[in-house]
Amino acid sequence: MRVSVVIPTHNRPAKLALTLDRLAAQTVTTGWEVIVVANRCTDETADSVRARSDEFPVHLMVIEEPAPGAAAARNAGARVAKGADVLFLDDDILVGPECVERLLHDRRDHPGGWIVGQVLPLSEHLATPFGAFRAAFMPATPTTTPVAEVRWFASGIALIPTQSLLDLGGYEENFPGAALEDADLVIRAVRAGNKVLYDPRLTSHHNDWAGTSIRDFCRRQQMHCATAPMLDQRFGTDDHPWSELITSNRPPR
């Protein structure tokens, strides 16, 4: 088993179904598996995944994780993963048919590296005023751009050597929901000597609930930034990707 795809989810079976549909259409049909982590789900999420496991082109399983938060769900998936690498996907990320194939190329070219991909807006988001503004403000990286080392990390689409993640102790589970646990992880990963690489050719689309409205977008950013003081408490203002932000804003404790 080369890659274990781990998808944390909470009560979003419709979005999850679309994400699984895209995975089912991969050009590579052997050597990988899919683990859906139903995180405190109170709906039909787990049953819906089990119902399609027989027809899925690779091994598809669901586990249920009672501890709240995306960090706990991702850790639970990594602990049962059989793959040498874990590919973390959010339940609203839509990958292209060559996603797994692209990742296998990256792994051959960059053994041991942490690989992050690029997440693009849906065409229907671009058709809205805010969606168009956001895309212009944060333009896509050309897919001809070479793979480069970075000091940021996003778990929406990311490949991590399984043992490397476990050696770090996984994601910090004290972060509630899905909010800056990525930032915490990448600081620890880089300090431990891991290289994080950004591959713009590894593209996906974000089926984003906050992709068309500035009100929704700001509401989500507010939720995320509420945990920023935890980075200050854990790492201070030492040199890391968020040190300048912390120094200039001094978030309240």
JSON list of C-alpha atoms in Angstrom, two decimals:
[
{"chain": "A", "resi": 1, "resn": "MET", "atom": "CA", "xyz": [0.00, 0.00, 0.00]},
{"chain": "A", "resi": 2, "resn": "ARG", "atom": "CA", "xyz": [1.58, 3.26, -1.11]},
{"chain": "A", "resi": 3, "resn": "VAL", "atom": "CA", "xyz": [-0.97, 5.95, -0.26]},
{"chain": "A", "resi": 4, "resn": "SER", "atom": "CA", "xyz": [-3.76, 6.13, 2.31]},
{"chain": "A", "resi": 5, "resn": "VAL", "atom": "CA", "xyz": [-6.25, 8.93, 1.58]},
{"chain": "A", "resi": 6, "resn": "VAL", "atom": "CA", "xyz": [-7.67, 10.23, 4.88]},
{"chain": "A", "resi": 7, "resn": "ILE", "atom": "CA", "xyz": [-10.79, 12.41, 4.78]},
{"chain": "A", "resi": 8, "resn": "PRO", "atom": "CA", "xyz": [-12.14, 13.90, 8.03]},
{"chain": "A", "resi": 9, "resn": "THR", "atom": "CA", "xyz": [-15.81, 14.83, 7.85]},
{"chain": "A", "resi": 10, "resn": "HIS", "atom": "CA", "xyz": [-18.61, 16.07, 10.08]},
{"chain": "A", "resi": 11, "resn": "ASN", "atom": "CA", "xyz": [-22.24, 15.85, 8.95]},
{"chain": "A", "resi": 12, "resn": "ARG", "atom": "CA", "xyz": [-21.64, 16.79, 5.30]},
{"chain": "A", "resi": 13, "resn": "PRO", "atom": "CA", "xyz": [-22.60, 13.62, 3.38]},
{"chain": "A", "resi": 14, "resn": "ALA", "atom": "CA", "xyz": [-23.52, 15.46, 0.16]},
{"chain": "A", "resi": 15, "resn": "LYS", "atom": "CA", "xyz": [-20.15, 17.23, -0.11]},
{"chain": "A", "resi": 16, "resn": "LEU", "atom": "CA", "xyz": [-18.32, 14.07, 0.91]},
{"chain": "A", "resi": 17, "resn": "ALA", "atom": "CA", "xyz": [-20.10, 12.11, -1.84]},
{"chain": "A", "resi": 18, "resn": "LEU", "atom": "CA", "xyz": [-18.77, 14.50, -4.48]},
{"chain": "A", "resi": 19, "resn": "THR", "atom": "CA", "xyz": [-15.25, 14.21, -3.09]},
{"chain": "A", "resi": 20, "resn": "LEU", "atom": "CA", "xyz": [-15.47, 10.41, -3.20]},
{"chain": "A", "resi": 21, "resn": "ASP", "atom": "CA", "xyz": [-16.84, 10.54, -6.75]},
{"chain": "A", "resi": 22, "resn": "ARG", "atom": "CA", "xyz": [-13.67, 12.34, -7.87]},
{"chain": "A", "resi": 23, "resn": "LEU", "atom": "CA", "xyz": [-11.46, 9.83, -6.09]},
{"chain": "A", "resi": 24, "resn": "ALA", "atom": "CA", "xyz": [-13.32, 6.97, -7.73]},
{"chain": "A", "resi": 25, "resn": "ALA", "atom": "CA", "xyz": [-12.30, 8.35, -11.15]},
{"chain": "A", "resi": 26, "resn": "GLN", "atom": "CA", "xyz": [-8.52, 8.19, -10.58]},
{"chain": "A", "resi": 27, "resn": "THR", "atom": "CA", "xyz": [-6.23, 6.90, -13.32]},
{"chain": "A", "resi": 28, "resn": "VAL", "atom": "CA", "xyz": [-4.40, 4.74, -10.74]},
{"chain": "A", "resi": 29, "resn": "THR", "atom": "CA", "xyz": [-6.60, 1.96, -9.39]},
{"chain": "A", "resi": 30, "resn": "THR", "atom": "CA", "xyz": [-4.16, -0.04, -7.24]},
{"chain": "A", "resi": 31, "resn": "GLY", "atom": "CA", "xyz": [-1.79, 0.66, -4.37]},
{"chain": "A", "resi": 32, "resn": "TRP", "atom": "CA", "xyz": [-3.95, 3.13, -2.44]},
{"chain": "A", "resi": 33, "resn": "GLU", "atom": "CA", "xyz": [-6.91, 3.18, -0.09]},
{"chain": "A", "resi": 34, "resn": "VAL", "atom": "CA", "xyz": [-9.46, 5.66, 1.26]},
{"chain": "A", "resi": 35, "resn": "ILE", "atom": "CA", "xyz": [-10.24, 6.14, 4.95]},
{"chain": "A", "resi": 36, "resn": "VAL", "atom": "CA", "xyz": [-13.18, 8.38, 5.83]},
{"chain": "A", "resi": 37, "resn": "VAL", "atom": "CA", "xyz": [-13.16, 9.54, 9.44]},
{"chain": "A", "resi": 38, "resn": "ALA", "atom": "CA", "xyz": [-16.68, 10.37, 10.60]},
{"chain": "A", "resi": 39, "resn": "ASN", "atom": "CA", "xyz": [-15.97, 12.92, 13.31]},
{"chain": "A", "resi": 40, "resn": "ARG", "atom": "CA", "xyz": [-18.86, 12.95, 15.79]},
{"chain": "A", "resi": 41, "resn": "CYS", "atom": "CA", "xyz": [-21.33, 12.55, 12.93]},
{"chain": "A", "resi": 42, "resn": "THR", "atom": "CA", "xyz": [-24.99, 12.36, 13.90]},
{"chain": "A", "resi": 43, "resn": "ASP", "atom": "CA", "xyz": [-26.37, 11.74, 10.42]},
{"chain": "A", "resi": 44, "resn": "GLU", "atom": "CA", "xyz": [-26.08, 9.10, 7.71]},
{"chain": "A", "resi": 45, "resn": "THR", "atom": "CA", "xyz": [-22.43, 9.84, 6.84]},
{"chain": "A", "resi": 46, "resn": "ALA", "atom": "CA", "xyz": [-20.94, 6.54, 8.04]},
{"chain": "A", "resi": 47, "resn": "ASP", "atom": "CA", "xyz": [-23.71, 4.41, 6.53]},
{"chain": "A", "resi": 48, "resn": "SER", "atom": "CA", "xyz": [-23.46, 6.20, 3.19]},
{"chain": "A", "resi": 49, "resn": "VAL", "atom": "CA", "xyz": [-19.73, 5.45, 2.96]},
{"chain": "A", "resi": 50, "resn": "ARG", "atom": "CA", "xyz": [-20.23, 1.80, 3.86]},
{"chain": "A", "resi": 51, "resn": "ALA", "atom": "CA", "xyz": [-22.98, 1.54, 1.23]},
{"chain": "A", "resi": 52, "resn": "ARG", "atom": "CA", "xyz": [-20.59, 2.37, -1.59]},
{"chain": "A", "resi": 53, "resn": "SER", "atom": "CA", "xyz": [-17.53, 0.47, -0.36]},
{"chain": "A", "resi": 54, "resn": "ASP", "atom": "CA", "xyz": [-18.24, -2.63, -2.49]},
{"chain": "A", "resi": 55, "resn": "GLU", "atom": "CA", "xyz": [-18.35, -0.66, -5.74]},
{"chain": "A", "resi": 56, "resn": "PHE", "atom": "CA", "xyz": [-15.41, 1.63, -5.00]},
{"chain": "A", "resi": 57, "resn": "PRO", "atom": "CA", "xyz": [-12.33, 0.92, -7.18]},
{"chain": "A", "resi": 58, "resn": "VAL", "atom": "CA", "xyz": [-9.98, 0.69, -4.17]},
{"chain": "A", "resi": 59, "resn": "HIS", "atom": "CA", "xyz": [-10.43, -0.25, -0.53]},
{"chain": "A", "resi": 60, "resn": "LEU", "atom": "CA", "xyz": [-12.83, 2.24, 1.09]},
{"chain": "A", "resi": 61, "resn": "MET", "atom": "CA", "xyz": [-13.53, 2.20, 4.81]},
{"chain": "A", "resi": 62, "resn": "VAL", "atom": "CA", "xyz": [-15.05, 4.47, 7.44]},
{"chain": "A", "resi": 63, "resn": "ILE", "atom": "CA", "xyz": [-14.06, 4.83, 11.07]},
{"chain": "A", "resi": 64, "resn": "GLU", "atom": "CA", "xyz": [-15.86, 6.86, 13.68]},
{"chain": "A", "resi": 65, "resn": "GLU", "atom": "CA", "xyz": [-13.91, 9.26, 15.90]},
{"chain": "A", "resi": 66, "resn": "PRO", "atom": "CA", "xyz": [-15.65, 10.68, 18.99]},
{"chain": "A", "resi": 67, "resn": "ALA", "atom": "CA", "xyz": [-13.01, 13.31, 19.87]},
{"chain": "A", "resi": 68, "resn": "PRO", "atom": "CA", "xyz": [-14.00, 16.66, 18.32]},
{"chain": "A", "resi": 69, "resn": "GLY", "atom": "CA", "xyz": [-12.02, 18.47, 15.66]},
{"chain": "A", "resi": 70, "resn": "ALA", "atom": "CA", "xyz": [-10.29, 17.91, 12.36]},
{"chain": "A", "resi": 71, "resn": "ALA", "atom": "CA", "xyz": [-6.96, 17.31, 14.09]},
{"chain": "A", "resi": 72, "resn": "ALA", "atom": "CA", "xyz": [-8.31, 14.38, 16.10]},
{"chain": "A", "resi": 73, "resn": "ALA", "atom": "CA", "xyz": [-10.01, 12.97, 12.99]},
{"chain": "A", "resi": 74, "resn": "ARG", "atom": "CA", "xyz": [-6.83, 13.17, 10.90]},
{"chain": "A", "resi": 75, "resn": "ASN", "atom": "CA", "xyz": [-4.79, 11.53, 13.63]},
{"chain": "A", "resi": 76, "resn": "ALA", "atom": "CA", "xyz": [-7.32, 8.71, 13.92]},
{"chain": "A", "resi": 77, "resn": "GLY", "atom": "CA", "xyz": [-7.10, 8.09, 10.17]},
{"chain": "A", "resi": 78, "resn": "ALA", "atom": "CA", "xyz": [-3.29, 8.14, 10.18]},
{"chain": "A", "resi": 79, "resn": "ARG", "atom": "CA", "xyz": [-3.15, 5.58, 12.98]},
{"chain": "A", "resi": 80, "resn": "VAL", "atom": "CA", "xyz": [-5.01, 2.97, 10.90]},
{"chain": "A", "resi": 81, "resn": "ALA", "atom": "CA", "xyz": [-3.46, 3.91, 7.54]},
{"chain": "A", "resi": 82, "resn": "LYS", "atom": "CA", "xyz": [-1.60, 1.13, 5.76]},
{"chain": "A", "resi": 83, "resn": "GLY", "atom": "CA", "xyz": [0.08, 3.39, 3.21]},
{"chain": "A", "resi": 84, "resn": "ALA", "atom": "CA", "xyz": [3.67, 4.60, 3.40]},
{"chain": "A", "resi": 85, "resn": "ASP", "atom": "CA", "xyz": [2.19, 8.06, 2.78]},
{"chain": "A", "resi": 86, "resn": "VAL", "atom": "CA", "xyz": [-1.00, 9.70, 3.99]},
{"chain": "A", "resi": 87, "resn": "LEU", "atom": "CA", "xyz": [-2.86, 11.98, 1.59]},
{"chain": "A", "resi": 88, "resn": "PHE", "atom": "CA", "xyz": [-5.06, 14.28, 3.62]},
{"chain": "A", "resi": 89, "resn": "LEU", "atom": "CA", "xyz": [-8.10, 15.63, 1.79]},
{"chain": "A", "resi": 90, "resn": "ASP", "atom": "CA", "xyz": [-10.85, 17.81, 3.19]},
{"chain": "A", "resi": 91, "resn": "ASP", "atom": "CA", "xyz": [-14.37, 16.57, 2.53]},
{"chain": "A", "resi": 92, "resn": "ASP", "atom": "CA", "xyz": [-15.04, 19.51, 0.19]},
{"chain": "A", "resi": 93, "resn": "ILE", "atom": "CA", "xyz": [-11.95, 19.10, -2.02]},
{"chain": "A", "resi": 94, "resn": "LEU", "atom": "CA", "xyz": [-12.54, 17.90, -5.58]},
{"chain": "A", "resi": 95, "resn": "VAL", "atom": "CA", "xyz": [-9.45, 16.37, -7.18]},
{"chain": "A", "resi": 96, "resn": "GLY", "atom": "CA", "xyz": [-8.74, 15.69, -10.82]},
{"chain": "A", "resi": 97, "resn": "PRO", "atom": "CA", "xyz": [-8.41, 12.16, -12.21]},
{"chain": "A", "resi": 98, "resn": "GLU", "atom": "CA", "xyz": [-4.59, 12.30, -12.16]},
{"chain": "A", "resi": 99, "resn": "CYS", "atom": "CA", "xyz": [-4.23, 13.38, -8.53]},
{"chain": "A", "resi": 100, "resn": "VAL", "atom": "CA", "xyz": [-2.87, 10.09, -7.15]},
{"chain": "A", "resi": 101, "resn": "GLU", "atom": "CA", "xyz": [-0.68, 9.60, -10.21]},
{"chain": "A", "resi": 102, "resn": "ARG", "atom": "CA", "xyz": [0.77, 13.12, -9.75]},
{"chain": "A", "resi": 103, "resn": "LEU", "atom": "CA", "xyz": [1.52, 12.40, -6.10]},
{"chain": "A", "resi": 104, "resn": "LEU", "atom": "CA", "xyz": [3.32, 9.18, -6.93]},
{"chain": "A", "resi": 105, "resn": "HIS", "atom": "CA", "xyz": [5.53, 11.13, -9.34]},
{"chain": "A", "resi": 106, "resn": "ASP", "atom": "CA", "xyz": [6.22, 13.70, -6.63]},
{"chain": "A", "resi": 107, "resn": "ARG", "atom": "CA", "xyz": [7.14, 10.99, -4.16]},
{"chain": "A", "resi": 108, "resn": "ARG", "atom": "CA", "xyz": [9.63, 9.46, -6.58]},
{"chain": "A", "resi": 109, "resn": "ASP", "atom": "CA", "xyz": [11.17, 12.88, -7.26]},
{"chain": "A", "resi": 110, "resn": "HIS", "atom": "CA", "xyz": [11.12, 14.07, -3.65]},
{"chain": "A", "resi": 111, "resn": "PRO", "atom": "CA", "xyz": [11.49, 11.11, -1.28]},
{"chain": "A", "resi": 112, "resn": "GLY", "atom": "CA", "xyz": [10.55, 12.05, 2.25]},
{"chain": "A", "resi": 113, "resn": "GLY", "atom": "CA", "xyz": [9.16, 15.47, 1.36]},
{"chain": "A", "resi": 114, "resn": "TRP", "atom": "CA", "xyz": [5.84, 16.84, 2.60]},
{"chain": "A", "resi": 115, "resn": "ILE", "atom": "CA", "xyz": [3.89, 17.73, -0.54]},
{"chain": "A", "resi": 116, "resn": "VAL", "atom": "CA", "xyz": [1.13, 20.35, -0.66]},
{"chain": "A", "resi": 117, "resn": "GLY", "atom": "CA", "xyz": [-1.07, 21.09, -3.66]},
{"chain": "A", "resi": 118, "resn": "GLN", "atom": "CA", "xyz": [-2.98, 24.06, -4.94]},
{"chain": "A", "resi": 119, "resn": "VAL", "atom": "CA", "xyz": [-6.68, 24.59, -4.26]},
{"chain": "A", "resi": 120, "resn": "LEU", "atom": "CA", "xyz": [-8.69, 26.53, -6.84]},
{"chain": "A", "resi": 121, "resn": "PRO", "atom": "CA", "xyz": [-12.21, 28.00, -6.72]},
{"chain": "A", "resi": 122, "resn": "LEU", "atom": "CA", "xyz": [-15.10, 26.40, -8.56]},
{"chain": "A", "resi": 123, "resn": "SER", "atom": "CA", "xyz": [-16.27, 28.04, -11.78]},
{"chain": "A", "resi": 124, "resn": "GLU", "atom": "CA", "xyz": [-19.61, 28.90, -10.17]},
{"chain": "A", "resi": 125, "resn": "HIS", "atom": "CA", "xyz": [-17.75, 30.74, -7.43]},
{"chain": "A", "resi": 126, "resn": "LEU", "atom": "CA", "xyz": [-15.83, 32.74, -10.01]},
{"chain": "A", "resi": 127, "resn": "ALA", "atom": "CA", "xyz": [-19.15, 33.81, -11.51]},
{"chain": "A", "resi": 128, "resn": "THR", "atom": "CA", "xyz": [-20.06, 35.74, -8.33]},
{"chain": "A", "resi": 129, "resn": "PRO", "atom": "CA", "xyz": [-18.70, 39.22, -7.51]},
{"chain": "A", "resi": 130, "resn": "PHE", "atom": "CA", "xyz": [-16.95, 38.14, -4.31]},
{"chain": "A", "resi": 131, "resn": "GLY", "atom": "CA", "xyz": [-15.66, 34.90, -5.84]},
{"chain": "A", "resi": 132, "resn": "ALA", "atom": "CA", "xyz": [-14.14, 36.83, -8.74]},
{"chain": "A", "resi": 133, "resn": "PHE", "atom": "CA", "xyz": [-12.60, 39.39, -6.39]},
{"chain": "A", "resi": 134, "resn": "ARG", "atom": "CA", "xyz": [-11.10, 36.70, -4.19]},
{"chain": "A", "resi": 135, "resn": "ALA", "atom": "CA", "xyz": [-9.61, 34.86, -7.18]},
{"chain": "A", "resi": 136, "resn": "ALA", "atom": "CA", "xyz": [-8.08, 38.10, -8.48]},
{"chain": "A", "resi": 137, "resn": "PHE", "atom": "CA", "xyz": [-6.69, 38.96, -5.05]},
{"chain": "A", "resi": 138, "resn": "MET", "atom": "CA", "xyz": [-5.24, 35.46, -4.58]},
{"chain": "A", "resi": 139, "resn": "PRO", "atom": "CA", "xyz": [-4.48, 34.32, -8.14]},
{"chain": "A", "resi": 140, "resn": "ALA", "atom": "CA", "xyz": [-3.71, 30.73, -9.04]},
{"chain": "A", "resi": 141, "resn": "THR", "atom": "CA", "xyz": [-0.11, 29.65, -9.45]},
{"chain": "A", "resi": 142, "resn": "PRO", "atom": "CA", "xyz": [0.68, 28.67, -13.06]},
{"chain": "A", "resi": 143, "resn": "THR", "atom": "CA", "xyz": [0.97, 24.90, -13.31]},
{"chain": "A", "resi": 144, "resn": "THR", "atom": "CA", "xyz": [4.27, 25.36, -15.17]},
{"chain": "A", "resi": 145, "resn": "THR", "atom": "CA", "xyz": [5.82, 26.70, -11.95]},
{"chain": "A", "resi": 146, "resn": "PRO", "atom": "CA", "xyz": [8.45, 24.31, -10.59]},
{"chain": "A", "resi": 147, "resn": "VAL", "atom": "CA", "xyz": [8.05, 22.53, -7.28]},
{"chain": "A", "resi": 148, "resn": "ALA", "atom": "CA", "xyz": [9.47, 24.76, -4.55]},
{"chain": "A", "resi": 149, "resn": "GLU", "atom": "CA", "xyz": [10.23, 24.50, -0.85]},
{"chain": "A", "resi": 150, "resn": "VAL", "atom": "CA", "xyz": [7.83, 26.50, 1.35]},
{"chain": "A", "resi": 151, "resn": "ARG", "atom": "CA", "xyz": [7.22, 27.08, 5.05]},
{"chain": "A", "resi": 152, "resn": "TRP", "atom": "CA", "xyz": [3.44, 26.91, 5.04]},
{"chain": "A", "resi": 153, "resn": "PHE", "atom": "CA", "xyz": [1.10, 23.96, 5.00]},
{"chain": "A", "resi": 154, "resn": "ALA", "atom": "CA", "xyz": [-2.56, 23.28, 4.23]},
{"chain": "A", "resi": 155, "resn": "SER", "atom": "CA", "xyz": [-4.21, 19.95, 4.94]},
{"chain": "A", "resi": 156, "resn": "GLY", "atom": "CA", "xyz": [-6.90, 20.39, 2.29]},
{"chain": "A", "resi": 157, "resn": "ILE", "atom": "CA", "xyz": [-4.68, 18.41, -0.10]},
{"chain": "A", "resi": 158, "resn": "ALA", "atom": "CA", "xyz": [-1.35, 17.29, 1.34]},
{"chain": "A", "resi": 159, "resn": "LEU", "atom": "CA", "xyz": [0.85, 14.19, 1.20]},
{"chain": "A", "resi": 160, "resn": "ILE", "atom": "CA", "xyz": [2.87, 13.31, 4.33]},
{"chain": "A", "resi": 161, "resn": "PRO", "atom": "CA", "xyz": [5.09, 10.28, 4.99]},
{"chain": "A", "resi": 162, "resn": "THR", "atom": "CA", "xyz": [3.04, 8.35, 7.53]},
{"chain": "A", "resi": 163, "resn": "GLN", "atom": "CA", "xyz": [5.90, 7.59, 9.90]},
{"chain": "A", "resi": 164, "resn": "SER", "atom": "CA", "xyz": [7.11, 11.19, 9.75]},
{"chain": "A", "resi": 165, "resn": "LEU", "atom": "CA", "xyz": [3.70, 12.38, 10.91]},
{"chain": "A", "resi": 166, "resn": "LEU", "atom": "CA", "xyz": [3.48, 9.80, 13.69]},
{"chain": "A", "resi": 167, "resn": "ASP", "atom": "CA", "xyz": [7.00, 10.63, 14.88]},
{"chain": "A", "resi": 168, "resn": "LEU", "atom": "CA", "xyz": [5.86, 14.25, 15.35]},
{"chain": "A", "resi": 169, "resn": "GLY", "atom": "CA", "xyz": [2.92, 13.10, 17.42]},
{"chain": "A", "resi": 170, "resn": "GLY", "atom": "CA", "xyz": [0.41, 13.98, 14.72]},
{"chain": "A", "resi": 171, "resn": "TYR", "atom": "CA", "xyz": [-1.75, 17.09, 14.73]},
{"chain": "A", "resi": 172, "resn": "GLU", "atom": "CA", "xyz": [-2.18, 19.03, 17.98]},
{"chain": "A", "resi": 173, "resn": "GLU", "atom": "CA", "xyz": [-5.70, 18.13, 19.06]},
{"chain": "A", "resi": 174, "resn": "ASN", "atom": "CA", "xyz": [-6.22, 21.12, 21.35]},
{"chain": "A", "resi": 175, "resn": "PHE", "atom": "CA", "xyz": [-7.07, 23.25, 18.33]},
{"chain": "A", "resi": 176, "resn": "PRO", "atom": "CA", "xyz": [-10.88, 23.29, 18.05]},
{"chain": "A", "resi": 177, "resn": "GLY", "atom": "CA", "xyz": [-12.61, 22.63, 14.75]},
{"chain": "A", "resi": 178, "resn": "ALA", "atom": "CA", "xyz": [-10.31, 23.23, 11.79]},
{"chain": "A", "resi": 179, "resn": "ALA", "atom": "CA", "xyz": [-8.34, 26.32, 12.75]},
{"chain": "A", "resi": 180, "resn": "LEU", "atom": "CA", "xyz": [-4.56, 26.77, 12.52]},
{"chain": "A", "resi": 181, "resn": "GLU", "atom": "CA", "xyz": [-3.71, 23.20, 13.46]},
{"chain": "A", "resi": 182, "resn": "ASP", "atom": "CA", "xyz": [-1.96, 23.21, 10.06]},
{"chain": "A", "resi": 183, "resn": "ALA", "atom": "CA", "xyz": [0.18, 26.16, 11.16]},
{"chain": "A", "resi": 184, "resn": "ASP", "atom": "CA", "xyz": [1.13, 24.39, 14.36]},
{"chain": "A", "resi": 185, "resn": "LEU", "atom": "CA", "xyz": [2.04, 21.20, 12.49]},
{"chain": "A", "resi": 186, "resn": "VAL", "atom": "CA", "xyz": [4.26, 22.86, 9.89]},
{"chain": "A", "resi": 187, "resn": "ILE", "atom": "CA", "xyz": [6.24, 24.78, 12.52]},
{"chain": "A", "resi": 188, "resn": "ARG", "atom": "CA", "xyz": [7.00, 21.52, 14.32]},
{"chain": "A", "resi": 189, "resn": "ALA", "atom": "CA", "xyz": [7.68, 19.69, 11.06]},
{"chain": "A", "resi": 190, "resn": "VAL", "atom": "CA", "xyz": [10.20, 22.22, 9.76]},
{"chain": "A", "resi": 191, "resn": "ARG", "atom": "CA", "xyz": [11.94, 22.42, 13.12]},
{"chain": "A", "resi": 192, "resn": "ALA", "atom": "CA", "xyz": [12.27, 18.62, 13.05]},
{"chain": "A", "resi": 193, "resn": "GLY", "atom": "CA", "xyz": [14.06, 18.84, 9.70]},
{"chain": "A", "resi": 194, "resn": "ASN", "atom": "CA", "xyz": [11.24, 18.01, 7.31]},
{"chain": "A", "resi": 195, "resn": "LYS", "atom": "CA", "xyz": [10.98, 19.73, 3.92]},
{"chain": "A", "resi": 196, "resn": "VAL", "atom": "CA", "xyz": [7.61, 21.04, 2.79]},
{"chain": "A", "resi": 197, "resn": "LEU", "atom": "CA", "xyz": [7.24, 21.29, -0.99]},
{"chain": "A", "resi": 198, "resn": "TYR", "atom": "CA", "xyz": [4.55, 23.09, -2.99]},
{"chain": "A", "resi": 199, "resn": "ASP", "atom": "CA", "xyz": [3.60, 21.46, -6.30]},
{"chain": "A", "resi": 200, "resn": "PRO", "atom": "CA", "xyz": [1.33, 23.81, -8.35]},
{"chain": "A", "resi": 201, "resn": "ARG", "atom": "CA", "xyz": [0.66, 20.96, -10.79]},
{"chain": "A", "resi": 202, "resn": "LEU", "atom": "CA", "xyz": [-1.20, 19.15, -8.01]},
{"chain": "A", "resi": 203, "resn": "THR", "atom": "CA", "xyz": [-4.47, 21.01, -8.46]},
{"chain": "A", "resi": 204, "resn": "SER", "atom": "CA", "xyz": [-7.89, 20.59, -6.89]},
{"chain": "A", "resi": 205, "resn": "HIS", "atom": "CA", "xyz": [-11.09, 22.61, -6.55]},
{"chain": "A", "resi": 206, "resn": "HIS", "atom": "CA", "xyz": [-12.68, 23.79, -3.33]},
{"chain": "A", "resi": 207, "resn": "ASN", "atom": "CA", "xyz": [-16.39, 23.11, -2.98]},
{"chain": "A", "resi": 208, "resn": "ASP", "atom": "CA", "xyz": [-16.37, 25.96, -0.47]},
{"chain": "A", "resi": 209, "resn": "TRP", "atom": "CA", "xyz": [-19.36, 27.03, 1.63]},
{"chain": "A", "resi": 210, "resn": "ALA", "atom": "CA", "xyz": [-17.68, 30.44, 2.04]},
{"chain": "A", "resi": 211, "resn": "GLY", "atom": "CA", "xyz": [-16.63, 30.89, -1.58]},
{"chain": "A", "resi": 212, "resn": "THR", "atom": "CA", "xyz": [-19.30, 33.29, -2.82]},
{"chain": "A", "resi": 213, "resn": "SER", "atom": "CA", "xyz": [-20.10, 35.65, 0.07]},
{"chain": "A", "resi": 214, "resn": "ILE", "atom": "CA", "xyz": [-17.84, 38.10, 1.87]},
{"chain": "A", "resi": 215, "resn": "ARG", "atom": "CA", "xyz": [-20.02, 37.67, 4.96]},
{"chain": "A", "resi": 216, "resn": "ASP", "atom": "CA", "xyz": [-19.45, 33.90, 5.02]},
{"chain": "A", "resi": 217, "resn": "PHE", "atom": "CA", "xyz": [-15.76, 34.31, 4.21]},
{"chain": "A", "resi": 218, "resn": "CYS", "atom": "CA", "xyz": [-15.20, 36.75, 7.08]},
{"chain": "A", "resi": 219, "resn": "ARG", "atom": "CA", "xyz": [-17.18, 34.54, 9.44]},
{"chain": "A", "resi": 220, "resn": "ARG", "atom": "CA", "xyz": [-14.91, 31.60, 8.66]},
{"chain": "A", "resi": 221, "resn": "GLN", "atom": "CA", "xyz": [-11.74, 33.69, 8.97]},
{"chain": "A", "resi": 222, "resn": "GLN", "atom": "CA", "xyz": [-12.95, 34.92, 12.35]},
{"chain": "A", "resi": 223, "resn": "MET", "atom": "CA", "xyz": [-13.41, 31.32, 13.48]},
{"chain": "A", "resi": 224, "resn": "HIS", "atom": "CA", "xyz": [-9.91, 30.43, 12.31]},
{"chain": "A", "resi": 225, "resn": "CYS", "atom": "CA", "xyz": [-8.16, 33.45, 13.80]},
{"chain": "A", "resi": 226, "resn": "ALA", "atom": "CA", "xyz": [-9.75, 32.88, 17.20]},
{"chain": "A", "resi": 227, "resn": "THR", "atom": "CA", "xyz": [-7.10, 30.22, 17.82]},
{"chain": "A", "resi": 228, "resn": "ALA", "atom": "CA", "xyz": [-4.13, 32.37, 16.74]},
{"chain": "A", "resi": 229, "resn": "PRO", "atom": "CA", "xyz": [-3.12, 33.12, 20.37]},
{"chain": "A", "resi": 230, "resn": "MET", "atom": "CA", "xyz": [-2.37, 29.42, 20.76]},
{"chain": "A", "resi": 231, "resn": "LEU", "atom": "CA", "xyz": [0.53, 29.79, 18.29]},
{"chain": "A", "resi": 232, "resn": "ASP", "atom": "CA", "xyz": [1.91, 32.64, 20.37]},
{"chain": "A", "resi": 233, "resn": "GLN", "atom": "CA", "xyz": [1.63, 30.60, 23.54]},
{"chain": "A", "resi": 234, "resn": "ARG", "atom": "CA", "xyz": [3.25, 27.52, 21.99]},
{"chain": "A", "resi": 235, "resn": "PHE", "atom": "CA", "xyz": [6.01, 29.12, 19.90]},
{"chain": "A", "resi": 236, "resn": "GLY", "atom": "CA", "xyz": [6.35, 32.76, 20.95]},
{"chain": "A", "resi": 237, "resn": "THR", "atom": "CA", "xyz": [7.76, 35.02, 18.23]},
{"chain": "A", "resi": 238, "resn": "ASP", "atom": "CA", "xyz": [10.61, 32.77, 17.18]},
{"chain": "A", "resi": 239, "resn": "ASP", "atom": "CA", "xyz": [11.28, 32.59, 13.46]},
{"chain": "A", "resi": 240, "resn": "HIS", "atom": "CA", "xyz": [8.35, 30.76, 11.91]},
{"chain": "A", "resi": 241, "resn": "PRO", "atom": "CA", "xyz": [5.80, 31.59, 9.18]},
{"chain": "A", "resi": 242, "resn": "TRP", "atom": "CA", "xyz": [3.47, 33.41, 11.59]},
{"chain": "A", "resi": 243, "resn": "SER", "atom": "CA", "xyz": [6.05, 35.30, 13.65]},
{"chain": "A", "resi": 244, "resn": "GLU", "atom": "CA", "xyz": [5.65, 38.61, 11.79]},
{"chain": "A", "resi": 245, "resn": "LEU", "atom": "CA", "xyz": [1.87, 38.47, 12.13]},
{"chain": "A", "resi": 246, "resn": "ILE", "atom": "CA", "xyz": [2.12, 37.76, 15.86]},
{"chain": "A", "resi": 247, "resn": "THR", "atom": "CA", "xyz": [4.72, 40.49, 16.39]},
{"chain": "A", "resi": 248, "resn": "SER", "atom": "CA", "xyz": [2.72, 43.15, 14.55]},
{"chain": "A", "resi": 249, "resn": "ASN", "atom": "CA", "xyz": [-0.69, 42.30, 16.03]},
{"chain": "A", "resi": 250, "resn": "ARG", "atom": "CA", "xyz": [0.07, 40.80, 19.43]},
{"chain": "A", "resi": 251, "resn": "PRO", "atom": "CA", "xyz": [-3.08, 38.68, 19.71]},
{"chain": "A", "resi": 252, "resn": "PRO", "atom": "CA", "xyz": [-4.81, 38.72, 23.09]},
{"chain": "A", "resi": 253, "resn": "ARG", "atom": "CA", "xyz": [-4.16, 35.79, 25.42]}
]
